[in-house]
Amino acid sequence: MPDIAIIGSGPAGYYTAEAALKTWGDAARIDIIDRLPVPYGLIRSGVAPDHQSIKGVARRFETTALADNVRFCGNVEVGRDIGIADLAQCYDAVVLATGAPMDRPLDVPGGDLGNVFGSAAFVGWYNGHPDFAWVKPDLSHGTAVIIGMGNVALDCARILAKTRAEFEGSDIVGHALGWLDAGNLSRIVILGRRGAQQIMMTPKELGELGQLAQAMPRVDPADLPPLETDSELEPGARKSLAALRSFVANHGAMIPGMVPIDFVFCSAPHALIGDAAGNVTAIDVEETRLDAGRPVGTGVIRRIPAALVISCIGYRTSPIADVPYDVREGRFANVDGFIQPGLYCVGWARRGPSGTIGTNRPDGFGVVDRIAADFAAAAARGALPAKSGRAGFDALVRSRGLVVISFEDWKRIETAETDRARADAPREKFVVVEDMIAARDIAPS
Ligand SMILES: Cc1cc2nc3c(=O)[nH]c(=O)nc-3n(C[C@H](O)[C@H](O)[C@H](O)COP(=O)(O)OP(=O)(O)OC[C@H]3O[C@@H](n4cnc5c(N)ncnc54)[C@H](O)[C@@H]3O)c2cc1C
């Protein structure tokens, strides 16, 4: 029965392990390898810290993680610490569930100015991802422009706009909470190339924007299509548009102490403008018109002041040596999750950055079906190559002096994070890898 390595412990990785358990029961040996010492991918470092109920899905994965034949091997980066060829010697199947952690670049002049961030960096900062602990956005003045009209843009706007009290019960990391609390932004703009009917935001998240204590969403009624065209939309999009319509009541309103959050449609980033110190001061946008739903530039350029820019325009999978990569799509080259014999991919690494946590479930189950079929076919041909299995992997990491974090270690890290939490928070995450590793040695309280 197969030895399987799943690379990445986000939803796609755990759903794949769940599917493998369903298919082979105790007979398979499943190692879930992650570059971080802590599991769960974007559930921990992407999903907003004030959406704790969504983060709770991680508890479901614990059942899988605690199965006798499933191991978590944290703090091992594939492509750096261990190669694809190494893994191929140990495992019958290697499944890449590495997500899409790199920001799609904002391809306009000035994209490299100071105080311009991609959402992976900005979200990673407030969620305590060790790669982004360095991000210190200047929130001291002026307008924050958020580029993109999806839920990630809404998350960023909401986090920027919330008061300290509104973070009660969240697990936003202390460094970000203090920084946001000291901030003094006067306006937030959410900018999109397309129109109000084309937004990718969901009604619930839009609704939250209308409930903020010290910020108010505003929409210009002139930007909205006639009410009677709403019936042409599918129900979710219709509800989202209804939420936007409710923000029209705030159009033009200036209430002392309330930060306006303005939706600006049909405006494509054209260039970022900076000052002598190299920091962004404005964004030039080109007005667009829609041609069959697609934005087409009109040549009309407008300038919007911007002291902070966050681009939420999508993500790309990080390439790994020896794995075919589709540069145009920004993910591994694959057909329904199959890359090459013995190598597969799932989740965002397979399809790109779209869908919810649950969208990754069928991916995991689909790829396990494929592995089972390939494994059975090879066995029938008598062509199953001998693999060194877990023993081979353990010998490799030992020979390379790697510190591997087990699931039991993670549970100790988790306890340490819970123990050091603020009174109103479920945990205070460690944001430095060495601190995470050291925390496994802290005696539980
Ligand atoms: C800001 C944001 C907010 C979101 N909010 C929601 C929400 O509220 N609700 C919802 O349903 N969905 C939400 N999503 C979507 C959801 O998070 C994704 O659908 C899901 O996490 C994708 O799962 P994945 O396993 O493919 O990737 P990921 O969750 O990114 O997991 C990838 C894992 O692979 C590991 N890894 C990467 N490279 C390597 C390597 N070379 N070696 C070893 N390990 C590696 C990473 O450390 C990570 O643990 C959000 C996404 C973002 C970006």
Short mmCIF file of C-alpha atoms and ligand atoms in Angstrom, two decimals:
data_model
loop_
_atom_site.label_atom_id
_atom_site.label_comp_id
_atom_site.label_asym_id
_atom_site.label_seq_id
_atom_site.Cartn_x
_atom_site.Cartn_y
_atom_site.Cartn_z
CA MET A 1 0.00 0.00 0.00
CA PRO A 2 1.30 3.43 -0.87
CA ASP A 3 3.66 5.74 0.96
CA ILE A 4 2.39 9.23 0.20
CA ALA A 5 4.04 12.60 0.79
CA ILE A 6 1.75 15.63 0.77
CA ILE A 7 3.70 18.87 0.52
CA GLY A 8 1.76 21.63 2.26
CA SER A 9 -0.52 21.44 5.28
CA GLY A 10 -3.22 23.87 4.13
CA PRO A 11 -6.79 22.81 3.32
CA ALA A 12 -5.78 21.10 0.06
CA GLY A 13 -3.11 19.07 1.86
CA TYR A 14 -5.39 17.94 4.68
CA TYR A 15 -8.33 17.18 2.38
CA THR A 16 -5.96 14.98 0.35
CA ALA A 17 -4.84 13.17 3.50
CA GLU A 18 -8.51 12.73 4.48
CA ALA A 19 -9.25 11.21 1.07
CA ALA A 20 -6.23 8.89 1.32
CA LEU A 21 -7.44 7.66 4.72
CA LYS A 22 -10.88 6.99 3.24
CA THR A 23 -9.35 5.06 0.35
CA TRP A 24 -6.66 3.01 2.09
CA GLY A 25 -7.51 3.23 5.78
CA ASP A 26 -4.58 2.18 7.96
CA ALA A 27 -2.75 0.62 5.03
CA ALA A 28 -1.28 3.85 3.61
CA ARG A 29 1.46 5.90 5.27
CA ILE A 30 0.92 9.60 4.82
CA ASP A 31 3.49 12.30 5.61
CA ILE A 32 2.36 15.94 5.45
CA ILE A 33 5.45 18.10 4.98
CA ASP A 34 5.34 21.88 5.49
CA ARG A 35 8.00 24.58 5.28
CA LEU A 36 6.64 26.16 8.46
CA PRO A 37 6.71 24.54 11.92
CA VAL A 38 2.96 25.26 12.18
CA PRO A 39 0.19 23.69 10.08
CA TYR A 40 -2.93 24.82 8.20
CA GLY A 41 -1.58 27.24 5.57
CA LEU A 42 -3.91 30.13 4.83
CA ILE A 43 -6.39 29.07 7.49
CA ARG A 44 -3.78 30.38 9.92
CA SER A 45 -2.14 33.09 7.81
CA GLY A 46 -4.76 34.19 5.25
CA VAL A 47 -8.29 33.93 6.67
CA ALA A 48 -8.97 37.17 8.53
CA PRO A 49 -8.18 37.19 12.26
CA ASP A 50 -11.67 38.53 13.03
CA HIS A 51 -13.27 35.54 11.26
CA GLN A 52 -12.57 32.97 13.97
CA SER A 53 -15.49 30.73 13.06
CA ILE A 54 -13.97 30.14 9.61
CA LYS A 55 -10.57 29.42 11.14
CA GLY A 56 -12.34 26.78 13.24
CA VAL A 57 -12.30 24.44 10.21
CA ALA A 58 -8.76 23.55 11.30
CA ARG A 59 -10.33 21.46 14.10
CA ARG A 60 -11.81 19.19 11.46
CA PHE A 61 -8.33 18.52 10.09
CA GLU A 62 -7.09 17.51 13.51
CA THR A 63 -8.99 14.23 13.26
CA THR A 64 -6.97 13.43 10.15
CA ALA A 65 -3.74 14.72 11.67
CA LEU A 66 -4.12 12.46 14.70
CA ALA A 67 -4.65 9.25 12.71
CA ASP A 68 -1.89 6.73 13.53
CA ASN A 69 -0.64 6.53 9.96
CA VAL A 70 -0.54 10.31 9.34
CA ARG A 71 2.50 12.39 10.33
CA PHE A 72 3.10 16.15 10.24
CA CYS A 73 6.68 16.98 9.31
CA GLY A 74 6.97 20.75 9.78
CA ASN A 75 9.94 23.03 9.17
CA VAL A 76 11.03 21.22 6.00
CA GLU A 77 10.93 23.23 2.78
CA VAL A 78 10.69 21.19 -0.39
CA GLY A 79 12.95 22.67 -3.06
CA ARG A 80 15.34 24.04 -0.42
CA ASP A 81 15.87 21.43 2.31
CA ILE A 82 14.84 18.44 0.28
CA GLY A 83 14.31 17.99 -3.46
CA ILE A 84 11.59 16.41 -5.57
CA ALA A 85 14.04 13.67 -6.64
CA ASP A 86 14.77 12.90 -2.95
CA LEU A 87 11.06 12.55 -2.25
CA ALA A 88 10.54 10.37 -5.31
CA GLN A 89 12.99 7.85 -3.85
CA CYS A 90 10.99 7.63 -0.62
CA TYR A 91 7.33 7.85 -1.64
CA ASP A 92 5.06 6.17 -4.18
CA ALA A 93 3.22 9.45 -4.70
CA VAL A 94 4.19 13.06 -3.98
CA VAL A 95 1.31 15.55 -3.92
CA LEU A 96 2.15 19.25 -4.09
CA ALA A 97 -0.34 21.26 -2.01
CA THR A 98 1.90 24.30 -1.71
CA GLY A 99 -0.76 26.92 -2.46
CA ALA A 100 -0.03 30.22 -4.19
CA PRO A 101 1.93 32.31 -1.70
CA MET A 102 3.42 34.94 -4.04
CA ASP A 103 1.63 38.16 -4.96
CA ARG A 104 0.83 38.64 -8.62
CA PRO A 105 2.98 41.69 -9.40
CA LEU A 106 1.31 45.06 -9.89
CA ASP A 107 2.73 45.69 -13.31
CA VAL A 108 2.73 49.50 -13.45
CA PRO A 109 5.51 52.07 -13.08
CA GLY A 110 6.16 52.84 -9.42
CA GLY A 111 5.07 49.40 -8.21
CA ASP A 112 8.29 49.17 -6.19
CA LEU A 113 7.79 52.43 -4.25
CA GLY A 114 7.80 52.46 -0.45
CA ASN A 115 4.51 51.74 1.36
CA VAL A 116 3.23 49.68 -1.57
CA PHE A 117 2.44 46.08 -0.61
CA GLY A 118 0.87 43.04 -2.13
CA SER A 119 -1.90 41.41 -0.14
CA ALA A 120 0.23 38.31 0.63
CA ALA A 121 2.64 40.61 2.48
CA PHE A 122 0.01 42.81 4.13
CA VAL A 123 -2.30 39.94 5.14
CA GLY A 124 0.71 37.84 6.20
CA TRP A 125 1.84 40.74 8.41
CA TYR A 126 -1.40 41.12 10.36
CA ASN A 127 -1.83 37.34 10.52
CA GLY A 128 1.68 36.66 11.84
CA HIS A 129 3.24 34.79 8.89
CA PRO A 130 7.00 34.65 9.63
CA ASP A 131 7.86 35.71 6.04
CA PHE A 132 6.12 39.05 6.60
CA ALA A 133 6.92 40.03 10.17
CA TRP A 134 9.14 42.77 8.63
CA VAL A 135 6.23 44.61 7.00
CA LYS A 136 5.62 47.87 8.80
CA PRO A 137 3.12 49.84 6.74
CA ASP A 138 3.05 53.58 7.35
CA LEU A 139 -0.54 54.14 8.45
CA SER A 140 0.09 57.59 9.90
CA HIS A 141 -1.79 59.76 7.41
CA GLY A 142 -3.70 60.14 4.18
CA THR A 143 -5.52 57.71 1.93
CA ALA A 144 -5.01 53.96 1.67
CA VAL A 145 -5.79 52.68 -1.81
CA ILE A 146 -6.67 49.00 -2.05
CA ILE A 147 -6.57 47.60 -5.57
CA GLY A 148 -8.96 44.78 -6.34
CA MET A 149 -12.64 44.03 -5.86
CA GLY A 150 -12.60 40.62 -4.19
CA ASN A 151 -12.97 39.46 -0.59
CA VAL A 152 -9.24 39.85 0.10
CA ALA A 153 -9.59 43.58 -0.67
CA LEU A 154 -12.55 43.72 1.72
CA ASP A 155 -10.52 41.96 4.43
CA CYS A 156 -7.72 44.52 4.04
CA ALA A 157 -10.13 47.48 4.15
CA ARG A 158 -11.93 46.13 7.21
CA ILE A 159 -8.70 45.42 9.10
CA LEU A 160 -7.43 48.94 8.33
CA ALA A 161 -10.72 50.48 9.45
CA LYS A 162 -11.42 48.58 12.67
CA THR A 163 -10.90 50.09 16.09
CA ARG A 164 -8.96 48.23 18.77
CA ALA A 165 -12.19 47.27 20.52
CA GLU A 166 -13.51 45.72 17.30
CA PHE A 167 -10.61 43.25 17.31
CA GLU A 168 -11.85 41.70 20.55
CA GLY A 169 -11.99 37.93 20.17
CA SER A 170 -9.73 37.97 17.10
CA ASP A 171 -6.22 36.52 16.89
CA ILE A 172 -4.65 39.48 15.12
CA VAL A 173 -0.99 39.48 16.13
CA GLY A 174 0.11 42.01 18.76
CA HIS A 175 2.57 43.80 16.46
CA ALA A 176 -0.18 44.57 13.94
CA LEU A 177 -2.77 45.48 16.56
CA GLY A 178 -0.51 48.13 18.10
CA TRP A 179 0.49 49.45 14.68
CA LEU A 180 -3.13 49.70 13.44
CA ASP A 181 -4.20 51.31 16.70
CA ALA A 182 -1.58 54.03 16.29
CA GLY A 183 -2.59 54.63 12.65
CA ASN A 184 -4.42 57.71 11.46
CA LEU A 185 -5.66 57.10 7.92
CA SER A 186 -8.22 59.64 6.73
CA ARG A 187 -9.74 57.67 3.83
CA ILE A 188 -9.75 54.20 2.31
CA VAL A 189 -10.39 53.67 -1.41
CA ILE A 190 -11.25 50.29 -2.92
CA LEU A 191 -10.37 50.45 -6.59
CA GLY A 192 -11.54 48.17 -9.39
CA ARG A 193 -11.05 48.02 -13.16
CA ARG A 194 -14.58 46.85 -13.74
CA GLY A 195 -18.05 47.95 -12.67
CA ALA A 196 -20.29 47.36 -9.69
CA GLN A 197 -21.95 44.33 -11.32
CA GLN A 198 -18.58 42.61 -11.80
CA ILE A 199 -17.31 42.67 -8.21
CA MET A 200 -16.11 39.34 -6.75
CA MET A 201 -17.10 40.27 -3.19
CA THR A 202 -19.60 38.22 -1.22
CA PRO A 203 -22.64 39.76 0.50
CA LYS A 204 -21.67 38.78 4.05
CA GLU A 205 -18.24 40.40 3.84
CA LEU A 206 -19.72 43.52 2.20
CA GLY A 207 -22.32 43.68 4.94
CA GLU A 208 -19.56 43.72 7.59
CA LEU A 209 -18.24 46.94 6.07
CA GLY A 210 -21.53 48.61 6.88
CA GLN A 211 -21.23 47.67 10.58
CA LEU A 212 -17.92 49.34 11.42
CA ALA A 213 -17.73 51.61 14.46
CA GLN A 214 -15.58 54.36 12.94
CA ALA A 215 -15.71 53.88 9.18
CA MET A 216 -18.46 54.03 6.58
CA PRO A 217 -18.60 52.59 3.07
CA ARG A 218 -19.71 55.04 0.36
CA VAL A 219 -20.85 54.37 -3.19
CA ASP A 220 -21.66 56.99 -5.79
CA PRO A 221 -25.16 56.26 -7.15
CA ALA A 222 -23.95 57.29 -10.61
CA ASP A 223 -21.67 54.21 -10.58
CA LEU A 224 -24.54 51.75 -10.18
CA PRO A 225 -26.51 50.19 -13.03
CA PRO A 226 -30.30 50.66 -13.18
CA LEU A 227 -32.11 48.68 -10.49
CA GLU A 228 -34.14 46.71 -13.02
CA THR A 229 -30.97 45.07 -14.43
CA ASP A 230 -30.26 43.38 -11.06
CA SER A 231 -32.68 40.58 -11.96
CA GLU A 232 -30.25 39.43 -14.67
CA LEU A 233 -27.65 38.57 -12.03
CA GLU A 234 -27.29 35.26 -10.23
CA PRO A 235 -28.56 35.43 -6.61
CA GLY A 236 -25.16 35.89 -4.88
CA ALA A 237 -24.12 38.73 -7.20
CA ARG A 238 -27.55 40.30 -6.78
CA LYS A 239 -27.15 40.29 -3.00
CA SER A 240 -23.67 41.83 -3.30
CA LEU A 241 -25.04 44.57 -5.52
CA ALA A 242 -27.85 45.16 -3.02
CA ALA A 243 -25.17 45.70 -0.34
CA LEU A 244 -23.43 48.23 -2.57
CA ARG A 245 -26.77 49.97 -3.15
CA SER A 246 -27.20 50.32 0.61
CA PHE A 247 -23.87 52.22 0.75
CA VAL A 248 -25.28 54.92 -1.56
CA ALA A 249 -26.99 56.48 1.46
CA ASN A 250 -23.52 57.55 2.69
CA HIS A 251 -22.50 59.11 -0.63
CA GLY A 252 -21.00 62.54 -0.02
CA ALA A 253 -21.48 62.26 3.74
CA MET A 254 -18.62 63.37 5.98
CA ILE A 255 -19.17 62.42 9.61
CA PRO A 256 -16.54 63.56 12.10
CA GLY A 257 -14.63 60.54 13.42
CA MET A 258 -15.81 58.28 10.58
CA VAL A 259 -13.27 57.22 7.97
CA PRO A 260 -14.90 56.99 4.52
CA ILE A 261 -14.36 53.78 2.54
CA ASP A 262 -15.00 54.75 -1.07
CA PHE A 263 -15.64 52.29 -3.88
CA VAL A 264 -14.12 53.52 -7.14
CA PHE A 265 -15.17 51.50 -10.19
CA CYS A 266 -13.98 51.34 -13.79
CA SER A 267 -10.50 52.62 -12.91
CA ALA A 268 -7.34 50.66 -13.80
CA PRO A 269 -3.99 51.38 -12.11
CA HIS A 270 -1.80 53.30 -14.58
CA ALA A 271 1.19 54.45 -12.49
CA LEU A 272 2.19 55.00 -8.89
CA ILE A 273 3.68 58.39 -8.07
CA GLY A 274 6.33 58.82 -5.36
CA ASP A 275 8.10 61.54 -3.40
CA ALA A 276 11.83 62.23 -3.14
CA ALA A 277 12.14 59.67 -0.35
CA GLY A 278 10.75 56.96 -2.64
CA ASN A 279 7.38 56.60 -0.92
CA VAL A 280 4.09 56.47 -2.74
CA THR A 281 2.02 59.69 -2.73
CA ALA A 282 -0.60 59.05 -5.41
CA ILE A 283 -1.93 56.59 -7.93
CA ASP A 284 -2.81 57.51 -11.49
CA VAL A 285 -5.74 55.51 -12.79
CA GLU A 286 -7.08 55.18 -16.28
CA GLU A 287 -10.83 55.25 -16.55
CA THR A 288 -12.25 52.20 -18.29
CA ARG A 289 -15.43 51.33 -20.08
CA LEU A 290 -16.83 47.85 -20.19
CA ASP A 291 -16.91 45.93 -23.45
CA ALA A 292 -18.84 42.68 -22.92
CA GLY A 293 -17.84 42.83 -19.25
CA ARG A 294 -14.14 43.41 -20.02
CA PRO A 295 -12.48 46.69 -19.03
CA VAL A 296 -11.09 48.74 -21.91
CA GLY A 297 -8.96 51.85 -21.26
CA THR A 298 -10.44 55.18 -22.34
CA GLY A 299 -7.20 57.17 -22.16
CA VAL A 300 -8.64 59.41 -19.43
CA ILE A 301 -6.18 59.53 -16.52
CA ARG A 302 -7.12 60.70 -13.01
CA ARG A 303 -4.90 61.06 -9.95
CA ILE A 304 -5.95 59.78 -6.52
CA PRO A 305 -3.77 60.71 -3.52
CA ALA A 306 -2.40 57.56 -1.88
CA ALA A 307 -0.11 57.30 1.15
CA LEU A 308 -0.46 53.49 1.23
CA VAL A 309 -1.25 51.07 -1.59
CA ILE A 310 -2.22 47.41 -1.15
CA SER A 311 -2.74 45.38 -4.30
CA CYS A 312 -5.12 42.46 -3.98
CA ILE A 313 -4.96 41.21 -7.56
CA GLY A 314 -4.21 37.54 -7.11
CA TYR A 315 -1.43 35.12 -6.30
CA ARG A 316 1.05 32.77 -7.95
CA THR A 317 2.43 29.40 -6.90
CA SER A 318 6.15 29.40 -6.03
CA PRO A 319 8.06 27.30 -8.56
CA ILE A 320 9.96 24.26 -7.25
CA ALA A 321 13.06 22.90 -9.04
CA ASP A 322 12.29 19.95 -11.33
CA VAL A 323 8.52 20.58 -11.33
CA PRO A 324 7.00 21.72 -14.65
CA TYR A 325 5.52 25.21 -14.20
CA ASP A 326 2.86 27.06 -16.19
CA VAL A 327 4.22 30.62 -16.22
CA ARG A 328 1.12 32.14 -17.79
CA GLU A 329 -1.23 30.65 -15.19
CA GLY A 330 1.23 30.99 -12.30
CA ARG A 331 0.84 27.39 -11.08
CA PHE A 332 2.25 23.92 -11.67
CA ALA A 333 1.63 22.55 -15.17
CA ASN A 334 -0.86 19.72 -14.69
CA VAL A 335 -3.82 17.89 -16.14
CA ASP A 336 -6.49 17.38 -13.47
CA GLY A 337 -3.79 17.28 -10.79
CA PHE A 338 -1.45 14.89 -12.63
CA ILE A 339 1.99 16.39 -13.29
CA GLN A 340 4.13 13.35 -14.16
CA PRO A 341 4.27 9.75 -12.94
CA GLY A 342 4.37 9.80 -9.13
CA LEU A 343 3.92 13.60 -8.92
CA TYR A 344 0.57 15.33 -8.47
CA CYS A 345 -0.84 18.67 -7.29
CA VAL A 346 -3.99 19.92 -5.57
CA GLY A 347 -5.59 23.14 -4.32
CA TRP A 348 -4.25 26.52 -5.34
CA ALA A 349 -1.05 24.90 -6.62
CA ARG A 350 -3.22 23.00 -9.11
CA ARG A 351 -5.96 25.45 -10.13
CA GLY A 352 -4.69 28.86 -9.08
CA PRO A 353 -6.03 31.13 -6.34
CA SER A 354 -9.79 30.76 -6.49
CA GLY A 355 -12.58 29.39 -4.39
CA THR A 356 -13.17 28.87 -0.72
CA ILE A 357 -11.58 26.43 1.71
CA GLY A 358 -14.21 23.80 0.81
CA THR A 359 -13.43 24.10 -2.91
CA ASN A 360 -10.18 22.26 -2.19
CA ARG A 361 -11.97 19.14 -0.94
CA PRO A 362 -12.93 17.68 -4.33
CA ASP A 363 -9.37 18.34 -5.49
CA GLY A 364 -7.99 16.13 -2.73
CA PHE A 365 -10.48 13.36 -3.38
CA GLY A 366 -9.96 13.57 -7.15
CA VAL A 367 -6.21 13.27 -6.93
CA VAL A 368 -6.38 10.32 -4.53
CA ASP A 369 -8.63 8.51 -7.02
CA ARG A 370 -6.01 9.15 -9.68
CA ILE A 371 -3.17 7.96 -7.44
CA ALA A 372 -5.13 4.80 -6.58
CA ALA A 373 -5.71 4.08 -10.27
CA ASP A 374 -2.05 4.72 -11.19
CA PHE A 375 -0.84 2.62 -8.24
CA ALA A 376 -3.15 -0.29 -9.12
CA ALA A 377 -2.15 -0.13 -12.79
CA ALA A 378 1.56 -0.19 -11.93
CA ALA A 379 1.02 -3.07 -9.47
CA ALA A 380 -0.87 -5.05 -12.15
CA ARG A 381 2.06 -4.55 -14.55
CA GLY A 382 4.48 -5.60 -11.82
CA ALA A 383 6.04 -2.17 -12.28
CA LEU A 384 5.89 -0.73 -8.77
CA PRO A 385 9.34 0.64 -8.02
CA ALA A 386 10.64 -0.05 -4.51
CA LYS A 387 10.60 3.03 -2.29
CA SER A 388 12.49 3.64 0.92
CA GLY A 389 9.34 5.04 2.62
CA ARG A 390 9.34 6.95 5.87
CA ALA A 391 12.60 5.36 6.95
CA GLY A 392 14.21 6.86 3.85
CA PHE A 393 12.79 10.31 4.54
CA ASP A 394 13.84 10.18 8.20
CA ALA A 395 17.38 9.16 7.23
CA LEU A 396 17.55 12.02 4.72
CA VAL A 397 16.43 14.75 7.13
CA ARG A 398 18.77 13.36 9.79
CA SER A 399 21.71 13.40 7.42
CA ARG A 400 20.92 17.03 6.54
CA GLY A 401 20.62 18.10 10.17
CA LEU A 402 17.04 19.33 9.75
CA VAL A 403 14.85 20.00 12.78
CA VAL A 404 11.52 18.36 11.98
CA ILE A 405 8.46 19.52 13.91
CA SER A 406 5.89 16.80 14.63
CA PHE A 407 2.17 17.29 15.21
CA GLU A 408 2.77 16.71 18.91
CA ASP A 409 5.38 19.51 18.82
CA TRP A 410 2.82 21.74 17.08
CA LYS A 411 0.28 21.08 19.82
CA ARG A 412 2.86 22.29 22.36
CA ILE A 413 3.49 25.41 20.25
CA GLU A 414 -0.27 25.94 20.08
CA THR A 415 -0.54 25.65 23.87
CA ALA A 416 2.25 28.19 24.29
CA GLU A 417 0.43 30.56 21.91
CA THR A 418 -2.80 30.14 23.87
CA ASP A 419 -1.01 30.71 27.18
CA ARG A 420 0.51 34.01 26.06
CA ALA A 421 -2.68 35.37 24.44
CA ARG A 422 -4.13 38.79 25.32
CA ALA A 423 -7.11 38.53 27.65
CA ASP A 424 -9.52 39.10 24.74
CA ALA A 425 -7.78 36.84 22.19
CA PRO A 426 -7.70 33.08 21.56
CA ARG A 427 -3.92 33.05 20.94
CA GLU A 428 -0.86 35.20 20.39
CA LYS A 429 0.98 33.66 17.45
CA PHE A 430 4.74 33.37 17.32
CA VAL A 431 5.93 35.25 14.25
CA VAL A 432 9.55 34.07 14.15
CA VAL A 433 10.34 30.48 13.14
CA GLU A 434 13.01 30.09 15.84
CA ASP A 435 10.50 31.21 18.49
CA MET A 436 8.00 28.64 17.23
CA ILE A 437 10.60 25.89 17.48
CA ALA A 438 11.72 27.05 20.92
CA ALA A 439 8.09 27.09 22.09
CA ARG A 440 7.78 23.31 21.77
CA ASP A 441 10.10 23.11 24.76
CA ILE A 442 7.97 25.44 26.90
CA ALA A 443 6.20 23.30 29.48
CA PRO A 444 2.43 23.49 29.07
CA SER A 445 0.73 25.46 31.85
C1 LIG B 1 -6.36 36.70 2.49
C2 LIG B 1 -7.18 35.46 2.28
C3 LIG B 1 -8.35 35.27 2.98
C4 LIG B 1 -9.13 34.14 2.77
N1 LIG B 1 -10.28 34.00 3.47
C5 LIG B 1 -11.05 32.92 3.26
C6 LIG B 1 -12.27 32.76 4.01
O1 LIG B 1 -12.64 33.61 4.82
N2 LIG B 1 -13.02 31.64 3.75
C7 LIG B 1 -12.63 30.69 2.85
O2 LIG B 1 -13.34 29.69 2.66
N3 LIG B 1 -11.47 30.82 2.14
C8 LIG B 1 -10.69 31.90 2.33
N4 LIG B 1 -9.53 32.03 1.61
C9 LIG B 1 -9.17 30.99 0.63
C10 LIG B 1 -8.49 29.77 1.30
O3 LIG B 1 -7.57 30.22 2.24
C11 LIG B 1 -7.82 28.90 0.21
O4 LIG B 1 -8.85 28.35 -0.61
C12 LIG B 1 -7.00 27.75 0.75
O5 LIG B 1 -6.18 28.11 1.84
C13 LIG B 1 -6.08 27.16 -0.34
O6 LIG B 1 -5.55 25.98 0.20
P1 LIG B 1 -4.17 25.37 -0.25
O7 LIG B 1 -3.97 24.19 0.65
O8 LIG B 1 -4.16 25.14 -1.71
O9 LIG B 1 -3.04 26.49 0.04
P2 LIG B 1 -2.53 27.11 1.40
O10 LIG B 1 -3.61 27.27 2.38
O11 LIG B 1 -1.76 28.33 1.01
O12 LIG B 1 -1.49 26.04 1.98
C14 LIG B 1 -0.23 25.84 1.36
C15 LIG B 1 0.75 25.25 2.39
O13 LIG B 1 1.93 24.83 1.71
C16 LIG B 1 3.08 25.20 2.47
N5 LIG B 1 4.21 25.29 1.52
C17 LIG B 1 4.35 26.19 0.52
N6 LIG B 1 5.49 25.94 -0.17
C18 LIG B 1 6.09 24.88 0.43
C19 LIG B 1 7.30 24.16 0.18
N7 LIG B 1 8.12 24.47 -0.84
N8 LIG B 1 7.61 23.13 0.99
C20 LIG B 1 6.78 22.78 2.02
N9 LIG B 1 5.62 23.44 2.29
C21 LIG B 1 5.28 24.46 1.50
C22 LIG B 1 2.68 26.51 3.11
O14 LIG B 1 3.48 26.82 4.24
C23 LIG B 1 1.21 26.26 3.45
O15 LIG B 1 1.08 25.69 4.74
C24 LIG B 1 -8.72 33.16 1.82
C25 LIG B 1 -7.54 33.33 1.11
C26 LIG B 1 -6.77 34.48 1.33
C27 LIG B 1 -5.48 34.66 0.56
#
